[in-house]
Amino acid sequence: MLREPSTDGRFGEFGGRFVPETLVPACLELERAFHDAWNDALFRSELNDLFAQYAGRPSIITECHNLGAQLGIRLVLKREDLNHTGSHKINNVLGQALLAKRMGKKRIVAETGAGQHGVASATAAALLGLECKVYMGEKDIERQALNVFRMRLLGAEVVPAVSGSKTLKDAVNEAMRDWVATVEDTYYAIGSVMGPHPYPYMVRMFQSVIGEEAREQCRALLDGADPEFVVACVGGGSNAIGIFSGFVDTTSRLIGVEPAGGAAVGHGVPGVVHGMRSYLMQDEHGQVQEAHSISAGLDYPGVGPEHSYLASIGRAEYPSVTDEEVISAFSLLARTEGIIPALECAHALAWIVRTAPDHQGSTYLMNLSGRGDKDVAQMMEILS
Ligand SMILES: *Cc1c(COP(=O)(O)O)cnc(C)c1O
């Protein structure tokens, strides 16, 4: 089991609750509400029913015999791509939307960059009868027209963030501003293990279902053994922490793979952003640097505080891979196994491909966090 954060929400020197005075009561209310809900058998069984009957859990594991033989390893995928809406994000938003209802909130606000968390939030809000407003940078709205249409189709209101760089950072600011003004009836749904306490802890608990299932499924497949490597891509870090949580007290090596242009743990320094202290990409003046990645879902300059903590104690490792390695891994999985991965998790596979020659015969468990349908148009341009 991963440890609980301190009472002020710290994982070692990381995390915390760096919010304006006006938001402290809201964070405390949320912390209490989550604690009560998580310890309430009725809430847990309602959530498990949504997982089973709506999201399609448990997700299966798949051993890749063709690619494993080609690489000289055993490769096992945790199939979060098979969930309703196509990724692990549904686990988190179902948990938070159910919590919002339990707290008596009528409305959800969220921010989104590439649009995936916005679509997931709009989905959960539609299912549970909540109003949903999604803040999105004006530039991202142009770049992600299909996801904007999806959100509107699901009944959400999409609001352009027009300040600053007109991207995710600005959408975060505007969503927080909305929350400050409307906290009585509004719930703020964060899309990864980021933000002020209790979000990083709460989102980890909602995603821990991935690791719990995977550990049992792997032990059944591997005659009781655990894999040598547990590998996941890291944007904010929610799919990675979800699968790590099942293996942190085993001898498995935990590997979080970052894009080379957004290596927050690998190349960042500790700083405060989005209500938390964590590793961040900053320039020499301490300004938050924009991250770049072939995958819009990974170009966030920071990382969840618990990953910074796991890196600082040496329990998890955070290598990075290049866009070229990602493109080749994306095609490789499609051709050898008939599975088109999301570009995010192609990062995890790229690291596996790179390291397999040094670990022949080892077993790698990889979190296939999402399906690649959303990325085929972009890949068609890149590959042609
Ligand atoms: C959003 C997304 C990610 C990145 O988010 P994490 O919080 O780091 O998991 C990774 N994979 C997929 C498929 C995503 O949609």
XYZ file of N, CA, C and O in Angstrom, residues 9-153:
580
model
N -1.508 17.120 4.010
C -1.495 16.687 2.615
C -0.123 16.577 1.992
O 0.015 16.689 0.776
N 0.904 16.322 2.809
C 2.250 16.221 2.240
C 2.679 14.776 2.047
O 2.421 13.926 2.891
N 3.363 14.564 0.939
C 4.101 13.311 0.716
C 5.566 13.716 0.836
O 6.115 14.301 -0.107
N 6.174 13.458 1.994
C 7.517 13.983 2.224
C 7.468 15.504 2.121
O 6.609 16.143 2.731
N 8.339 16.084 1.304
C 8.340 17.546 1.160
C 7.400 18.024 0.052
O 7.364 19.209 -0.268
N 6.656 17.097 -0.561
C 5.827 17.450 -1.720
C 4.339 17.455 -1.358
O 3.935 16.863 -0.371
N 3.537 18.085 -2.229
C 2.093 18.129 -2.019
C 1.683 19.387 -1.288
O 2.117 20.486 -1.625
N 0.833 19.232 -0.283
C 0.361 20.381 0.478
C -0.891 21.006 -0.112
O -1.546 20.413 -0.993
N -1.201 22.218 0.384
C -2.451 22.868 -0.036
C -2.172 24.354 -0.199
O -2.404 25.149 0.691
N -1.639 24.729 -1.354
C -1.252 26.115 -1.615
C -2.369 26.814 -2.383
O -2.308 26.943 -3.599
N -3.415 27.213 -1.654
C -4.554 27.861 -2.308
C -4.851 29.179 -1.612
O -4.471 29.379 -0.460
N -5.593 30.067 -2.316
C -6.003 31.307 -1.660
C -6.856 30.991 -0.420
O -7.560 29.973 -0.401
N -6.774 31.872 0.567
C -7.524 31.751 1.820
C -8.983 31.336 1.588
O -9.522 30.489 2.296
N -9.598 31.921 0.536
C -11.019 31.671 0.266
C -11.307 30.227 -0.114
O -12.447 29.789 -0.041
N -10.282 29.495 -0.545
C -10.538 28.102 -0.963
C -10.202 27.079 0.117
O -10.529 25.894 -0.025
N -9.587 27.523 1.208
C -9.217 26.566 2.255
C -10.433 25.828 2.818
O -10.428 24.592 2.917
N -11.532 26.545 3.152
C -12.707 25.819 3.668
C -13.228 24.783 2.672
O -13.642 23.693 3.071
N -13.206 25.121 1.374
C -13.704 24.182 0.357
C -12.831 22.928 0.311
O -13.339 21.810 0.185
N -11.509 23.113 0.418
C -10.611 21.949 0.415
C -10.833 21.092 1.658
O -10.813 19.860 1.580
N -11.055 21.755 2.791
C -11.286 20.998 4.030
C -12.609 20.238 3.970
O -12.699 19.094 4.403
N -13.639 20.908 3.411
C -14.942 20.248 3.264
C -14.798 19.002 2.383
O -15.311 17.922 2.688
N -14.050 19.159 1.284
C -13.860 18.042 0.363
C -13.088 16.905 1.032
O -13.428 15.727 0.867
N -12.072 17.276 1.805
C -11.269 16.270 2.480
C -12.138 15.431 3.435
O -12.081 14.201 3.433
N -12.969 16.113 4.200
C -13.869 15.407 5.131
C -14.859 14.540 4.367
O -15.095 13.383 4.716
N -15.441 15.107 3.303
C -16.462 14.375 2.542
C -15.855 13.131 1.898
O -16.468 12.055 1.897
N -14.648 13.268 1.360
C -14.022 12.093 0.739
C -13.716 11.029 1.791
O -13.976 9.837 1.585
N -13.191 11.454 2.926
C -12.858 10.519 4.001
C -14.104 9.738 4.433
O -14.077 8.506 4.544
N -15.210 10.464 4.649
C -16.466 9.800 5.044
C -16.943 8.830 3.971
O -17.352 7.709 4.260
N -16.908 9.287 2.715
C -17.423 8.463 1.618
C -16.583 7.198 1.454
O -17.116 6.092 1.314
N -15.264 7.379 1.502
C -14.371 6.242 1.259
C -14.523 5.176 2.342
O -14.299 3.994 2.103
N -14.916 5.618 3.543
C -15.101 4.662 4.644
C -16.549 4.202 4.787
O -16.898 3.550 5.765
N -17.381 4.571 3.819
C -18.795 4.198 3.862
C -19.030 3.063 2.846
O -18.843 3.241 1.644
N -19.445 1.910 3.373
C -19.622 0.726 2.516
C -20.625 0.992 1.395
O -20.489 0.454 0.294
N -21.626 1.842 1.671
C -22.647 2.111 0.660
C -22.043 2.880 -0.522
O -22.284 2.543 -1.687
N -21.244 3.923 -0.219
C -20.582 4.684 -1.293
C -19.679 3.766 -2.100
O -19.704 3.775 -3.339
N -18.918 2.945 -1.415
C -17.979 2.062 -2.115
C -18.728 1.073 -3.005
O -18.281 0.751 -4.110
N -19.880 0.595 -2.533
C -20.581 -0.380 -3.366
C -21.263 0.326 -4.543
O -21.343 -0.227 -5.647
N -21.730 1.566 -4.346
C -22.287 2.321 -5.482
C -21.211 2.553 -6.543
O -21.451 2.419 -7.746
N -20.012 2.918 -6.079
C -18.917 3.156 -7.020
C -18.528 1.859 -7.742
O -18.342 1.847 -8.967
N -18.460 0.782 -6.985
C -18.116 -0.499 -7.615
C -19.174 -0.917 -8.641
O -18.838 -1.490 -9.673
N -20.443 -0.613 -8.358
C -21.499 -0.917 -9.331
C -21.304 -0.094 -10.609
O -21.471 -0.605 -11.713
N -20.959 1.185 -10.462
C -20.702 2.011 -11.649
C -19.502 1.465 -12.432
O -19.529 1.399 -13.667
N -18.462 1.071 -11.706
C -17.291 0.487 -12.362
C -17.704 -0.751 -13.167
O -17.309 -0.919 -14.316
N -18.505 -1.610 -12.545
C -18.843 -2.891 -13.178
C -19.876 -2.720 -14.290
O -19.750 -3.321 -15.358
N -20.897 -1.893 -14.037
C -22.035 -1.874 -14.954
C -21.998 -0.725 -15.956
O -22.814 -0.666 -16.872
N -21.075 0.202 -15.764
C -21.016 1.348 -16.684
C -19.648 1.437 -17.356
O -19.550 1.540 -18.574
N -18.588 1.382 -16.530
C -17.236 1.521 -17.084
C -16.745 0.224 -17.727
O -15.886 0.248 -18.601
N -17.286 -0.925 -17.257
C -16.872 -2.211 -17.828
C -15.745 -2.887 -17.057
O -15.020 -3.717 -17.620
N -15.578 -2.562 -15.775
C -14.539 -3.182 -14.965
C -14.994 -4.567 -14.486
O -16.184 -4.807 -14.373
N -14.043 -5.445 -14.105
C -12.604 -5.233 -14.194
C -12.120 -5.263 -15.646
O -12.657 -5.997 -16.461
N -11.116 -4.444 -15.938
C -10.493 -4.532 -17.258
C -9.588 -5.769 -17.259
O -9.045 -6.137 -16.219
N -9.452 -6.389 -18.406
C -8.661 -7.618 -18.504
C -7.160 -7.300 -18.574
O -6.780 -6.136 -18.698
N -6.333 -8.344 -18.447
C -4.935 -8.205 -18.859
C -4.736 -9.058 -20.103
O -5.451 -10.046 -20.312
N -3.812 -8.643 -20.934
C -3.516 -9.366 -22.186
C -2.018 -9.611 -22.261
O -1.236 -8.663 -22.134
N -1.625 -10.875 -22.441
C -0.199 -11.111 -22.680
C 0.086 -10.993 -24.175
O -0.592 -11.602 -25.004
N 1.086 -10.207 -24.524
C 1.450 -9.987 -25.925
C 2.484 -11.037 -26.336
O 3.691 -10.825 -26.164
N 2.011 -12.150 -26.894
C 2.936 -13.239 -27.222
C 3.825 -12.895 -28.413
O 5.000 -13.233 -28.439
N 3.244 -12.208 -29.412
C 4.034 -11.899 -30.615
C 5.143 -10.895 -30.312
O 6.314 -11.123 -30.599
N 4.751 -9.774 -29.712
C 5.728 -8.731 -29.432
C 6.707 -9.179 -28.340
O 7.904 -8.866 -28.394
N 6.194 -9.935 -27.369
C 7.075 -10.459 -26.320
C 8.180 -11.316 -26.920
O 9.361 -11.165 -26.585
N 7.796 -12.221 -27.843
C 8.794 -13.098 -28.474
C 9.798 -12.270 -29.274
O 11.003 -12.510 -29.245
N 9.293 -11.251 -29.971
C 10.175 -10.389 -30.774
C 11.180 -9.638 -29.896
O 12.331 -9.456 -30.272
N 10.746 -9.223 -28.713
C 11.617 -8.435 -27.825
C 12.408 -9.298 -26.842
O 13.296 -8.807 -26.142
N 12.038 -10.598 -26.747
C 12.739 -11.482 -25.813
C 12.330 -11.284 -24.358
O 13.108 -11.536 -23.434
N 11.093 -10.819 -24.147
C 10.574 -10.598 -22.792
C 9.162 -11.163 -22.700
O 8.602 -11.593 -23.712
N 8.578 -11.181 -21.489
C 7.130 -11.380 -21.384
C 6.517 -10.000 -21.196
O 6.958 -9.231 -20.343
N 5.531 -9.696 -22.021
C 4.885 -8.381 -21.989
C 3.396 -8.563 -21.709
O 2.698 -9.255 -22.452
N 2.946 -7.957 -20.607
C 1.540 -8.067 -20.202
C 0.942 -6.659 -20.147
O 1.543 -5.746 -19.569
N -0.219 -6.498 -20.783
C -0.880 -5.186 -20.803
C -2.081 -5.173 -19.877
O -2.893 -6.103 -19.899
N -2.219 -4.120 -19.072
C -3.458 -3.885 -18.330
C -4.337 -3.023 -19.215
O -3.958 -1.905 -19.588
N -5.514 -3.535 -19.563
C -6.294 -2.985 -20.664
C -7.271 -1.873 -20.249
O -8.486 -2.011 -20.425
N -6.760 -0.765 -19.767
C -7.633 0.378 -19.452
C -8.242 0.992 -20.716
O -9.185 1.779 -20.649
N -7.656 0.630 -21.871
C -8.220 1.118 -23.138
C -9.612 0.556 -23.406
O -10.359 1.106 -24.206
N -9.964 -0.527 -22.723
C -11.267 -1.149 -22.977
C -12.389 -0.556 -22.124
O -13.552 -0.927 -22.281
N -12.060 0.348 -21.225
C -13.101 1.003 -20.425
C -14.013 1.862 -21.309
O -13.584 2.389 -22.335
N -15.249 2.064 -20.843
C -16.137 3.041 -21.476
C -15.415 4.395 -21.567
O -14.781 4.811 -20.600
N -15.507 5.038 -22.691
C -14.828 6.286 -23.068
C -13.335 6.105 -23.346
O -12.632 7.069 -23.637
N -12.823 4.872 -23.233
C -11.533 4.573 -23.836
C -10.278 4.845 -23.051
O -9.186 4.796 -23.618
N -10.397 5.117 -21.760
C -9.176 5.276 -20.965
C -9.468 5.101 -19.480
O -10.622 4.888 -19.076
N -8.393 5.226 -18.691
C -8.523 5.124 -17.237
C -9.236 6.325 -16.630
O -9.621 6.292 -15.471
N -9.413 7.419 -17.379
C -9.957 8.640 -16.796
C -11.352 8.441 -16.213
O -11.736 9.113 -15.262
N -12.108 7.486 -16.760
C -13.471 7.250 -16.280
C -13.478 6.827 -14.796
O -14.410 7.159 -14.062
N -12.448 6.119 -14.334
C -12.402 5.683 -12.923
C -12.469 6.882 -11.990
O -13.195 6.888 -10.994
N -11.692 7.883 -12.306
C -11.598 9.089 -11.484
C -12.880 9.919 -11.542
O -13.403 10.339 -10.505
N -13.399 10.151 -12.736
C -14.564 11.050 -12.816
C -15.822 10.401 -12.244
O -16.662 11.100 -11.680
N -15.952 9.086 -12.356
C -17.106 8.448 -11.719
C -17.016 8.612 -10.201
O -17.998 8.922 -9.535
N -15.823 8.421 -9.667
C -15.628 8.604 -8.222
C -15.948 10.025 -7.787
O -16.696 10.246 -6.829
N -15.416 10.997 -8.518
C -15.627 12.389 -8.107
C -17.074 12.843 -8.327
O -17.617 13.593 -7.514
N -17.708 12.399 -9.413
C -19.090 12.818 -9.654
C -20.023 12.210 -8.596
O -20.952 12.865 -8.117
N -19.744 10.969 -8.224
C -20.556 10.340 -7.174
C -20.372 11.075 -5.847
O -21.329 11.299 -5.097
N -19.148 11.486 -5.584
C -18.859 12.255 -4.372
C -19.561 13.617 -4.412
O -20.128 14.074 -3.415
N -19.546 14.260 -5.585
C -20.210 15.564 -5.727
C -21.692 15.444 -5.383
O -22.250 16.263 -4.656
N -22.325 14.398 -5.874
C -23.746 14.186 -5.579
C -23.979 13.987 -4.097
O -24.892 14.537 -3.502
N -23.110 13.172 -3.503
C -23.220 12.885 -2.070
C -23.069 14.166 -1.236
O -23.696 14.326 -0.206
N -22.257 15.101 -1.743
C -22.052 16.375 -1.049
C -23.180 17.369 -1.328
O -23.154 18.493 -0.832
N -24.139 16.958 -2.152
C -25.271 17.842 -2.448
C -24.970 18.909 -3.489
O -25.718 19.873 -3.639
N -23.880 18.744 -4.246
C -23.538 19.731 -5.276
C -24.400 19.481 -6.515
O -24.758 18.345 -6.826
N -24.694 20.584 -7.239
C -25.561 20.477 -8.420
C -24.756 20.551 -9.711
O -25.264 20.261 -10.785
N -23.504 20.983 -9.575
C -22.782 21.379 -10.775
C -21.315 21.008 -10.619
O -20.775 21.027 -9.510
N -20.700 20.621 -11.748
C -19.279 20.287 -11.765
C -18.549 21.287 -12.649
O -19.036 21.598 -13.744
N -17.414 21.805 -12.189
C -16.529 22.517 -13.112
C -15.253 21.708 -13.274
O -14.821 21.015 -12.357
N -14.687 21.788 -14.456
C -13.451 21.064 -14.742
C -12.642 21.884 -15.720
O -13.183 22.782 -16.379
N -11.346 21.597 -15.803
C -10.558 22.204 -16.864
C -9.985 21.072 -17.693
O -9.852 19.943 -17.220
N -9.687 21.380 -18.937
C -9.141 20.322 -19.783
C -8.152 20.921 -20.775
O -8.289 22.074 -21.183
N -7.136 20.151 -21.131
C -6.147 20.600 -22.108
C -6.496 20.011 -23.456
O -7.086 20.661 -24.322
N -6.174 18.737 -23.631
C -6.472 18.068 -24.891
C -7.958 17.736 -25.015
O -8.431 17.400 -26.096
N -8.682 17.788 -23.912
C -10.123 17.541 -23.964
C -10.557 16.226 -23.365
O -11.750 16.003 -23.129
N -9.601 15.333 -23.076
C -9.983 14.001 -22.598
C -10.659 14.054 -21.224
O -11.659 13.385 -20.993
N -10.096 14.849 -20.300
C -10.727 14.944 -18.984
C -12.060 15.685 -19.072
O -12.999 15.361 -18.337
N -12.167 16.628 -19.996
C -13.435 17.316 -20.198
C -14.510 16.354 -20.674
O -15.640 16.373 -20.177
N -14.157 15.499 -21.616
C -15.122 14.518 -22.121
C -15.507 13.542 -21.014
O -16.687 13.215 -20.834
N -14.520 13.095 -20.238
C -14.813 12.163 -19.143
C -15.733 12.823 -18.115
O -16.722 12.218 -17.667
N -15.450 14.081 -17.767
C -16.280 14.795 -16.785
C -17.701 14.976 -17.309
O -18.672 14.790 -16.562
N -17.821 15.352 -18.579
C -19.142 15.545 -19.179
C -19.920 14.231 -19.198
O -21.147 14.208 -18.991
N -19.219 13.132 -19.412
C -19.847 11.808 -19.413
C -20.430 11.481 -18.040
O -21.601 11.105 -17.913
N -19.590 11.637 -17.004
C -20.041 11.301 -15.645
C -21.170 12.231 -15.208
O -22.120 11.806 -14.542
N -21.080 13.525 -15.604
C -22.128 14.481 -15.234
C -23.452 14.109 -15.908
O -24.515 14.171 -15.284
N -23.381 13.700 -17.177
C -24.608 13.295 -17.872
C -25.237 12.105 -17.170
O -26.442 12.077 -16.907
N -24.414 11.134 -16.818
C -24.931 9.924 -16.174
C -25.577 10.239 -14.838
O -26.635 9.694 -14.509
N -24.956 11.105 -14.054
C -25.427 11.336 -12.685
C -26.295 12.586 -12.549
O -26.639 12.998 -11.444
N -26.655 13.192 -13.677
C -27.591 14.308 -13.631
C -27.033 15.582 -13.032
O -27.739 16.311 -12.337
N -25.768 15.866 -13.293
C -25.144 17.094 -12.803
C -24.904 18.041 -13.976
O -24.651 17.602 -15.096
N -24.986 19.345 -13.703
C -24.571 20.319 -14.715
C -23.063 20.270 -14.845
O -22.376 20.007 -13.857
N -22.552 20.568 -16.021
C -21.097 20.483 -16.203
C -20.591 21.642 -17.038
O -21.122 21.930 -18.121
N -19.585 22.336 -16.505
C -18.959 23.442 -17.232
C -17.475 23.123 -17.347
O -16.826 22.835 -16.340
N -16.961 23.153 -18.565
C -15.558 22.796 -18.782
C -14.791 23.999 -19.317
O -15.166 24.578 -20.350
N -13.750 24.404 -18.627
C -12.877 25.484 -19.083
C -11.761 24.905 -19.938
O -11.143 23.900 -19.571
N -11.524 25.564 -21.050
C -10.538 25.060 -22.001
C -9.864 26.253 -22.669
O -10.549 27.214 -23.036
N -8.546 26.211 -22.771
C -7.831 27.309 -23.423
C -8.372 27.533 -24.826
O -8.706 26.583 -25.532
N -8.453 28.807 -25.227
C -9.007 29.124 -26.544
C -8.235 28.398 -27.655
O -8.819 27.902 -28.616
N -6.907 28.325 -27.495
C -6.104 27.634 -28.510
C -6.419 26.152 -28.544
O -6.465 25.535 -29.607
N -6.611 25.563 -27.353
C -6.930 24.132 -27.301
C -8.300 23.852 -27.919
O -8.518 22.800 -28.516
N -9.234 24.804 -27.765
C -10.566 24.627 -28.355
C -10.453 24.503 -29.876
O -11.120 23.676 -30.493
N -9.570 25.326 -30.461
C -9.364 25.235 -31.912
C -8.719 23.908 -32.306
O -9.116 23.277 -33.281
N -7.717 23.512 -31.504
C -6.959 22.296 -31.854
C -7.749 21.012 -31.627
O -7.429 19.982 -32.208
N -8.726 21.055 -30.737
C -9.402 19.823 -30.314
C -10.902 19.902 -30.600
O -11.716 19.603 -29.719
N -11.237 20.288 -31.820
C -12.638 20.546 -32.149
C -13.534 19.324 -31.896
O -14.677 19.458 -31.456
N -13.006 18.145 -32.153
C -13.815 16.933 -32.008
C -14.210 16.697 -30.546
O -15.356 16.347 -30.245
N -13.256 16.898 -29.646
C -13.569 16.728 -28.226
C -14.511 17.814 -27.712
O -15.347 17.555 -26.841
N -14.393 19.022 -28.266
C -15.319 20.089 -27.884
C -16.735 19.689 -28.297
O -17.689 19.818 -27.523
N -16.855 19.155 -29.504
C -18.173 18.702 -29.963
C -18.703 17.568 -29.082
O -19.867 17.543 -28.715
N -17.840 16.629 -28.719
C -18.250 15.535 -27.830
C -18.818 16.072 -26.519
O -19.864 15.638 -26.061
N -18.092 17.015 -25.917
C -18.546 17.571 -24.633
C -19.913 18.209 -24.772
O -20.786 18.026 -23.931
N -20.102 18.969 -25.857
C -21.387 19.647 -26.058
C -22.487 18.617 -26.293
O -23.594 18.757 -25.787
N -22.162 17.586 -27.045
C -23.117 16.501 -27.285
C -23.553 15.863 -25.966
O -24.707 15.468 -25.793
